[in-house]
Coordinates of N, CA and C and ligand atoms in Angstrom, one line a residue:
M1031 N 2.0 -1.3 1.2 CA 3.2 -2.1 1.0 C 3.6 -2.0 -0.5
G1032 N 4.8 -1.5 -0.8 CA 5.2 -1.3 -2.2 C 4.9 0.2 -2.6
F1033 N 5.8 1.1 -2.2 CA 5.6 2.5 -2.5 C 5.7 2.7 -4.0
G1034 N 6.6 2.1 -4.7 CA 6.7 2.2 -6.1 C 6.7 3.6 -6.7
T1035 N 5.8 3.8 -7.6 CA 5.7 5.1 -8.2 C 5.0 6.2 -7.3
G1036 N 4.5 5.7 -6.2 CA 3.8 6.6 -5.3 C 2.3 6.8 -5.6
L1037 N 1.8 6.1 -6.6 CA 0.4 6.3 -7.0 C -0.6 6.1 -5.9
N1038 N -0.5 5.0 -5.1 CA -1.4 4.8 -4.1 C -1.4 6.0 -3.1
A1039 N -0.1 6.4 -2.7 CA 0.0 7.5 -1.8 C -0.6 8.8 -2.3
L1040 N -0.3 9.1 -3.6 CA -0.8 10.3 -4.2 C -2.3 10.3 -4.2
L1041 N -3.0 9.2 -4.6 CA -4.4 9.2 -4.6 C -5.0 9.3 -3.2
T1042 N -4.4 8.7 -2.2 CA -4.9 8.8 -0.9 C -4.7 10.2 -0.3
A1043 N -3.6 10.8 -0.7 CA -3.4 12.2 -0.3 C -4.5 13.1 -0.8
R1044 N -4.9 12.9 -2.1 CA -5.9 13.6 -2.8 C -7.3 13.4 -2.1
E1045 N -7.6 12.2 -1.8 CA -8.9 11.8 -1.1 C -8.9 12.4 0.3
A1046 N -7.8 12.3 1.0 CA -7.7 12.8 2.4 C -8.1 14.3 2.4
Q1047 N -7.5 15.0 1.5 CA -7.7 16.5 1.4 C -9.2 16.7 1.0
A1048 N -9.7 16.0 0.0 CA -11.0 16.3 -0.5 C -12.1 16.0 0.5
N1049 N -11.8 15.0 1.4 CA -12.8 14.5 2.4 C -12.5 15.1 3.8
R1050 N -11.4 15.9 3.9 CA -10.9 16.5 5.1 C -10.8 15.4 6.2
H1051 N -10.1 14.3 5.8 CA -10.0 13.2 6.7 C -8.5 13.0 6.9
H1052 N -8.1 13.0 8.2 CA -6.7 12.9 8.5 C -6.1 11.5 8.3
V1053 N -5.1 11.4 7.6 CA -4.4 10.1 7.3 C -2.9 10.2 7.6
V1054 N -2.4 9.2 8.3 CA -1.0 9.1 8.4 C -0.6 7.8 7.6
Y1055 N 0.2 8.0 6.6 CA 0.4 6.9 5.6 C 1.9 6.4 5.7
S1056 N 2.0 5.2 6.1 CA 3.4 4.6 6.1 C 3.6 3.8 4.9
A1057 N 4.6 4.1 4.2 CA 4.9 3.3 2.9 C 6.2 2.6 3.1
I1058 N 6.3 1.4 2.6 CA 7.5 0.6 2.6 C 7.9 0.2 1.2
D1059 N 9.2 0.3 0.9 CA 9.7 -0.3 -0.4 C 11.1 -0.7 -0.2
A1060 N 11.4 -1.9 -0.7 CA 12.7 -2.5 -0.6 C 13.7 -2.0 -1.7
Y1061 N 13.1 -1.6 -2.8 CA 13.9 -1.2 -4.0 C 13.3 0.1 -4.5
P1062 N 13.5 1.2 -3.9 CA 12.9 2.5 -4.3 C 13.2 2.8 -5.7
M1063 N 12.2 3.5 -6.4 CA 12.4 3.9 -7.8 C 13.4 5.1 -7.8
P1064 N 14.4 5.0 -8.8 CA 15.3 6.2 -8.8 C 14.6 7.5 -9.1
I1065 N 15.1 8.6 -8.5 CA 14.4 9.9 -8.6 C 14.3 10.3 -10.1
E1066 N 15.3 10.0 -10.9 CA 15.3 10.4 -12.3 C 14.1 9.8 -13.0
Q1067 N 13.8 8.5 -12.6 CA 12.6 7.9 -13.2 C 11.3 8.5 -12.7
A1068 N 11.3 8.8 -11.4 CA 10.1 9.4 -10.8 C 9.8 10.7 -11.4
R1069 N 10.8 11.5 -11.8 CA 10.6 12.8 -12.4 C 9.9 12.7 -13.7
Q1070 N 9.9 11.5 -14.4 CA 9.3 11.4 -15.7 C 7.8 11.0 -15.6
L1071 N 7.3 10.8 -14.3 CA 5.9 10.4 -14.2 C 5.0 11.6 -14.4
N1072 N 3.8 11.3 -15.0 CA 2.9 12.5 -15.3 C 1.7 12.6 -14.4
Y1073 N 1.8 11.9 -13.2 CA 0.6 11.9 -12.3 C 0.1 13.3 -12.0
D1074 N 1.0 14.2 -11.7 CA 0.5 15.5 -11.3 C -0.3 16.2 -12.4
E1075 N 0.1 16.0 -13.7 CA -0.7 16.6 -14.8 C -2.0 15.9 -14.9
F1076 N -1.9 14.6 -14.7 CA -3.1 13.7 -14.9 C -4.2 14.0 -13.9
F1077 N -3.7 14.1 -12.6 CA -4.7 14.2 -11.5 C -4.8 15.6 -11.0
D1078 N -4.2 16.6 -11.7 CA -4.2 17.9 -11.3 C -3.8 18.1 -9.8
T1079 N -2.7 17.5 -9.5 CA -2.1 17.7 -8.1 C -0.7 18.2 -8.3
A1080 N 0.0 18.4 -7.1 CA 1.3 18.9 -7.1 C 2.1 18.1 -6.1
Y1081 N 2.0 16.8 -6.1 CA 2.5 16.0 -5.0 C 3.8 15.2 -5.4
L1082 N 4.0 15.0 -6.7 CA 5.1 14.1 -7.1 C 6.5 14.5 -6.5
P1083 N 6.9 15.8 -6.7 CA 8.2 16.1 -6.2 C 8.4 15.8 -4.7
V1084 N 7.4 16.1 -3.9 CA 7.6 15.8 -2.5 C 7.5 14.3 -2.2
L1085 N 6.6 13.7 -2.9 CA 6.5 12.2 -2.7 C 7.9 11.5 -2.9
H1086 N 8.6 11.9 -4.0 CA 9.8 11.2 -4.3 C 11.1 11.8 -3.8
E1087 N 11.0 13.1 -3.6 CA 12.3 13.8 -3.3 C 12.4 14.1 -1.8
S1088 N 11.4 13.8 -1.0 CA 11.5 14.0 0.4 C 12.3 12.9 1.0
P1089 N 12.9 13.1 2.2 CA 13.7 12.1 2.8 C 12.9 10.9 3.3
W1090 N 13.6 9.8 3.3 CA 13.0 8.5 3.9 C 13.1 8.6 5.4
E1091 N 12.2 7.8 6.0 CA 12.2 7.7 7.5 C 11.9 9.0 8.2
K1092 N 11.2 9.9 7.6 CA 10.9 11.2 8.2 C 9.5 11.6 7.8
P1093 N 8.6 11.9 8.8 CA 7.2 12.3 8.5 C 7.2 13.6 7.6
I1094 N 6.4 13.6 6.5 CA 6.3 14.8 5.6 C 4.8 15.0 5.4
A1095 N 4.4 16.3 5.6 CA 3.0 16.6 5.3 C 2.8 17.0 3.8
L1096 N 2.0 16.2 3.1 CA 1.8 16.6 1.7 C 0.7 17.7 1.6
N1097 N -0.2 17.6 2.6 CA -1.3 18.6 2.7 C -1.7 18.6 4.1
P1098 N -2.7 19.5 4.6 CA -3.0 19.5 6.0 C -3.6 18.2 6.5
Y1099 N -4.0 17.3 5.7 CA -4.7 16.1 6.1 C -3.9 14.9 5.9
F1100 N -2.7 15.0 5.2 CA -2.0 13.7 4.8 C -0.5 13.8 5.2
T1101 N -0.1 12.9 6.0 CA 1.3 12.8 6.4 C 1.9 11.5 5.9
L1102 N 3.0 11.6 5.2 CA 3.7 10.4 4.7 C 5.0 10.1 5.4
I1103 N 5.1 8.8 5.7 CA 6.4 8.3 6.3 C 6.9 7.2 5.4
K1104 N 8.0 7.4 4.7 CA 8.5 6.3 3.8 C 9.6 5.5 4.5
H1105 N 9.5 4.2 4.4 CA 10.5 3.4 5.0 C 11.1 2.5 3.9
E1106 N 12.5 2.5 3.9 CA 13.2 1.7 2.9 C 13.6 0.4 3.6
G1107 N 13.2 -0.7 3.0 CA 13.5 -2.0 3.6 C 12.5 -3.1 3.1
K1108 N 12.8 -4.3 3.5 CA 11.9 -5.4 3.1 C 10.8 -5.5 4.1
L1109 N 9.6 -5.8 3.5 CA 8.4 -6.0 4.4 C 8.8 -7.1 5.4
Q1110 N 9.4 -8.2 5.0 CA 9.7 -9.3 5.8 C 10.5 -8.9 7.1
D1111 N 11.3 -7.8 6.9 CA 12.2 -7.3 8.0 C 11.6 -6.2 8.8
L1112 N 10.4 -5.8 8.5 CA 9.8 -4.6 9.1 C 9.5 -4.9 10.6
Q1113 N 10.1 -4.0 11.4 CA 9.8 -4.0 12.9 C 9.1 -2.7 13.2
T1114 N 7.9 -2.8 13.8 CA 7.2 -1.6 14.1 C 6.2 -1.9 15.2
T1115 N 5.9 -0.9 16.1 CA 4.9 -1.1 17.1 C 3.6 -0.4 16.6
N1116 N 3.6 0.2 15.4 CA 2.4 0.8 14.8 C 1.4 -0.2 14.4
R1117 N 0.1 0.1 14.5 CA -0.9 -0.7 14.0 C -1.8 0.1 13.0
F1118 N -2.4 -0.5 12.0 CA -2.9 0.2 10.9 C -4.4 -0.1 10.7
H1119 N -5.1 0.9 10.2 CA -6.5 0.7 9.8 C -6.6 0.0 8.5
V1120 N -5.7 0.4 7.6 CA -5.8 -0.2 6.2 C -4.4 -0.5 5.7
I1121 N -4.2 -1.6 5.1 CA -3.0 -1.9 4.4 C -3.3 -2.1 2.9
Y1122 N -2.6 -1.3 2.1 CA -2.7 -1.6 0.6 C -1.6 -2.6 0.3
F1123 N -1.9 -3.8 0.0 CA -0.9 -4.8 -0.3 C -0.7 -4.8 -1.8
D1124 N 0.4 -4.1 -2.2 CA 0.6 -3.9 -3.6 C 2.0 -4.5 -4.0
A1125 N 2.2 -5.8 -3.6 CA 3.4 -6.5 -4.0 C 3.3 -6.9 -5.5
F1126 N 4.4 -7.2 -6.1 CA 4.4 -7.7 -7.4 C 3.7 -9.1 -7.4
A1127 N 3.2 -9.5 -8.5 CA 2.3 -10.7 -8.6 C 3.0 -12.0 -8.0
P1128 N 2.2 -12.9 -7.5 CA 2.8 -14.2 -7.0 C 3.7 -14.9 -7.9
S1129 N 3.5 -14.8 -9.2 CA 4.4 -15.4 -10.2 C 5.8 -14.8 -10.1
A1130 N 5.9 -13.5 -9.8 CA 7.2 -12.8 -9.7 C 7.8 -12.9 -8.3
Q1131 N 7.0 -12.8 -7.3 CA 7.5 -12.8 -5.9 C 6.7 -13.7 -5.0
P1132 N 6.7 -15.0 -5.3 CA 5.9 -15.9 -4.5 C 6.1 -15.8 -3.0
E1133 N 7.3 -15.4 -2.6 CA 7.5 -15.4 -1.1 C 6.7 -14.3 -0.4
L1134 N 6.1 -13.3 -1.1 CA 5.4 -12.3 -0.5 C 3.9 -12.6 -0.4
W1135 N 3.5 -13.8 -0.8 CA 2.1 -14.2 -0.8 C 1.9 -15.5 0.1
E1136 N 2.9 -15.8 0.9 CA 2.9 -17.0 1.7 C 2.1 -16.7 3.0
P1137 N 1.7 -17.8 3.7 CA 0.9 -17.6 5.0 C 1.6 -16.8 6.0
E1138 N 3.0 -16.9 6.1 CA 3.7 -16.1 7.1 C 3.6 -14.6 6.9
I1139 N 3.5 -14.2 5.6 CA 3.4 -12.8 5.3 C 2.0 -12.3 5.8
F1140 N 1.0 -13.1 5.5 CA -0.4 -12.6 5.9 C -0.5 -12.6 7.4
S1141 N 0.2 -13.6 8.1 CA 0.1 -13.5 9.6 C 0.8 -12.3 10.1
Q1142 N 1.9 -11.9 9.5 CA 2.6 -10.7 9.8 C 1.7 -9.5 9.6
L1143 N 1.0 -9.4 8.5 CA 0.2 -8.3 8.1 C -1.0 -8.3 9.0
A1144 N -1.6 -9.4 9.3 CA -2.8 -9.5 10.2 C -2.4 -8.9 11.6
H1145 N -1.2 -9.2 12.0 CA -0.7 -8.7 13.3 C -0.6 -7.2 13.3
L1146 N -0.3 -6.6 12.1 CA -0.1 -5.2 12.0 C -1.5 -4.4 11.9
L1147 N -2.6 -5.2 11.6 CA -3.9 -4.5 11.5 C -4.5 -4.3 12.9
L1148 N -5.2 -3.2 13.0 CA -6.1 -3.0 14.2 C -7.3 -3.8 14.0
P1149 N -8.0 -4.2 15.1 CA -9.3 -4.9 15.0 C -10.2 -4.2 14.1
G1150 N -10.8 -4.8 13.1 CA -11.7 -4.1 12.2 C -10.9 -3.5 11.0
G1151 N -9.6 -3.6 11.1 CA -8.8 -3.0 10.0 C -8.8 -3.9 8.8
M1152 N -8.4 -3.4 7.7 CA -8.5 -4.2 6.5 C -7.3 -4.1 5.6
L1153 N -7.0 -5.2 4.8 CA -6.0 -5.3 3.8 C -6.6 -5.4 2.5
T1154 N -6.2 -4.6 1.5 CA -6.7 -4.8 0.2 C -5.6 -5.1 -0.8
T1155 N -6.0 -5.9 -1.8 CA -5.0 -6.3 -2.9 C -5.8 -6.6 -4.1
Y1156 N -5.0 -6.5 -5.2 CA -5.6 -6.7 -6.6 C -5.6 -8.2 -6.9
C1157 N -4.9 -9.0 -6.1 CA -4.8 -10.4 -6.5 C -5.9 -11.2 -5.8
S1158 N -6.6 -12.0 -6.5 CA -7.7 -12.8 -5.9 C -7.5 -14.3 -6.0
K1159 N -6.3 -14.7 -6.3 CA -6.1 -16.2 -6.4 C -6.6 -16.9 -5.2
S1160 N -7.1 -18.2 -5.4 CA -7.7 -18.9 -4.3 C -6.7 -19.2 -3.2
Y1161 N -5.4 -19.6 -3.6 CA -4.5 -19.9 -2.5 C -4.1 -18.7 -1.7
V1162 N -4.2 -17.5 -2.3 CA -3.9 -16.2 -1.6 C -5.1 -16.0 -0.6
Q1163 N -6.3 -16.3 -1.0 CA -7.5 -16.2 -0.1 C -7.3 -17.2 1.0
R1164 N -6.9 -18.4 0.7 CA -6.7 -19.4 1.8 C -5.6 -18.9 2.8
N1165 N -4.5 -18.4 2.3 CA -3.4 -17.9 3.2 C -3.9 -16.8 4.0
M1166 N -4.8 -15.9 3.5 CA -5.3 -14.8 4.3 C -6.2 -15.4 5.4
R1167 N -7.1 -16.4 5.0 CA -8.0 -17.0 6.1 C -7.2 -17.7 7.1
A1168 N -6.1 -18.3 6.7 CA -5.2 -19.0 7.7 C -4.6 -18.0 8.7
A1169 N -4.5 -16.8 8.3 CA -4.0 -15.7 9.2 C -5.1 -15.1 10.0
G1170 N -6.3 -15.7 10.0 CA -7.4 -15.2 10.8 C -8.2 -14.0 10.2
L1171 N -8.0 -13.8 8.9 CA -8.7 -12.6 8.3 C -10.0 -13.2 7.6
T1172 N -11.0 -12.3 7.5 CA -12.2 -12.6 6.8 C -12.1 -12.0 5.4
V1173 N -12.2 -12.9 4.4 CA -11.9 -12.5 3.0 C -13.2 -12.2 2.3
E1174 N -13.2 -11.0 1.7 CA -14.3 -10.6 0.8 C -13.8 -10.4 -0.6
K1175 N -14.6 -10.8 -1.6 CA -14.2 -10.5 -3.0 C -15.1 -9.3 -3.4
H1176 N -14.5 -8.4 -4.1 CA -15.2 -7.2 -4.7 C -14.9 -7.0 -6.1
N1177 N -15.8 -6.4 -6.8 CA -15.5 -6.1 -8.2 C -14.3 -5.2 -8.4
G1178 N -13.5 -5.5 -9.3 CA -12.3 -4.7 -9.6 C -12.6 -3.6 -10.6
P1179 N -11.6 -2.6 -10.7 CA -11.8 -1.6 -11.7 C -11.6 -2.0 -13.1
L1180 N -12.2 -1.4 -14.1 CA -12.0 -1.6 -15.5 C -12.0 -3.1 -15.8
H1181 N -10.9 -3.7 -16.3 CA -10.9 -5.1 -16.8 C -10.6 -6.1 -15.7
K1182 N -10.4 -5.6 -14.5 CA -10.0 -6.5 -13.4 C -11.3 -7.0 -12.7
R1183 N -11.5 -8.3 -12.8 CA -12.9 -8.9 -12.4 C -13.0 -8.8 -10.9
D1184 N -12.0 -9.3 -10.2 CA -12.1 -9.3 -8.7 C -10.9 -8.7 -8.0
V1185 N -11.2 -8.1 -6.9 CA -10.1 -7.7 -6.0 C -10.5 -8.2 -4.6
L1186 N -9.5 -8.2 -3.7 CA -9.8 -8.8 -2.4 C -9.7 -7.7 -1.3
R1187 N -10.6 -7.9 -0.3 CA -10.5 -7.1 0.9 C -10.5 -8.2 2.1
A1188 N -9.5 -8.1 2.9 CA -9.4 -9.1 4.0 C -9.5 -8.3 5.3
V1189 N -10.4 -8.6 6.1 CA -10.7 -7.8 7.3 C -10.3 -8.6 8.6
K1190 N -9.7 -7.9 9.5 CA -9.3 -8.5 10.8 C -10.6 -8.4 11.7
P1191 N -11.0 -9.5 12.2 CA -12.3 -9.5 13.0 C -12.0 -8.7 14.3
V1192 N -13.1 -8.0 14.7 CA -13.1 -7.4 16.0 C -13.3 -8.5 17.1
E1193 N -12.5 -8.6 18.1 CA -12.6 -9.7 19.0 C -13.9 -9.7 19.7
Ligands
LIG405 C1 3.5 -3.5 -7.8 S1 4.8 -2.4 -7.3 C2 4.0 -1.3 -6.3 C3 3.4 -0.1 -7.1 C4 3.0 1.1 -6.2 N1 2.0 0.8 -5.2 C5 2.7 2.3 -7.0 O1 1.8 3.0 -6.6 O2 3.4 2.5 -8.0 C6 5.6 -3.4 -6.0 C7 6.7 -2.7 -5.2 O3 7.1 -3.6 -4.2 C8 8.5 -3.3 -3.9 N2 9.0 -4.5 -3.3 C9 9.4 -5.7 -3.8 N3 9.8 -6.6 -2.9 C10 9.6 -6.0 -1.7 C11 9.8 -6.4 -0.3 N4 10.2 -7.6 0.0 N5 9.5 -5.5 0.7 C12 9.0 -4.3 0.4 N6 8.8 -3.8 -0.9 C13 9.1 -4.7 -1.9 C14 9.0 -3.1 -5.3 O4 10.2 -2.3 -5.2 C15 7.9 -2.3 -6.0 O5 8.1 -0.9 -5.9

């Protein structure tokens, strides 16, 4: 959730290829980044990939293979309005912070996301605030705290129990 600059998608495409693990990646963004801005990103130089043009210039709502192991489907719209019968192994929940978009960290959103997860599936996010953890638990998810990268002390992983 939150396609943004496409960094999560790019890194997952790279890992899928390196590990020969098939991934179908659905991305959603309500306010896609303008292509002129995306063209200024340096991720391909930085990560030694060649994904940026296709990540940003491929059509929305259409499956696109970035490599033999990774297929991307971008959906333009608000998470709150998402209608899908798909269920997911992993959700990267990369909304802007609760201070900027409190409505995306409410119990209803985590119930919606829990419903979208397969049993045993997991949601990850950088935000570890206690009320966010509480809202995840209220949605029936099991919350784990993990060490974050660099200067980020904690990140969260919320797992949907297997019935
Ligand atoms: C923190 S950024 C995501 C960064 C992104 N993961 C990346 O790799 O660059 C949050 C994103 O959520 C999008 N967004 C904000 N409100 C949204 C909503 N209600 N539904 C879906 N996407 C939304 C914004 O347009 C923005 O791109």
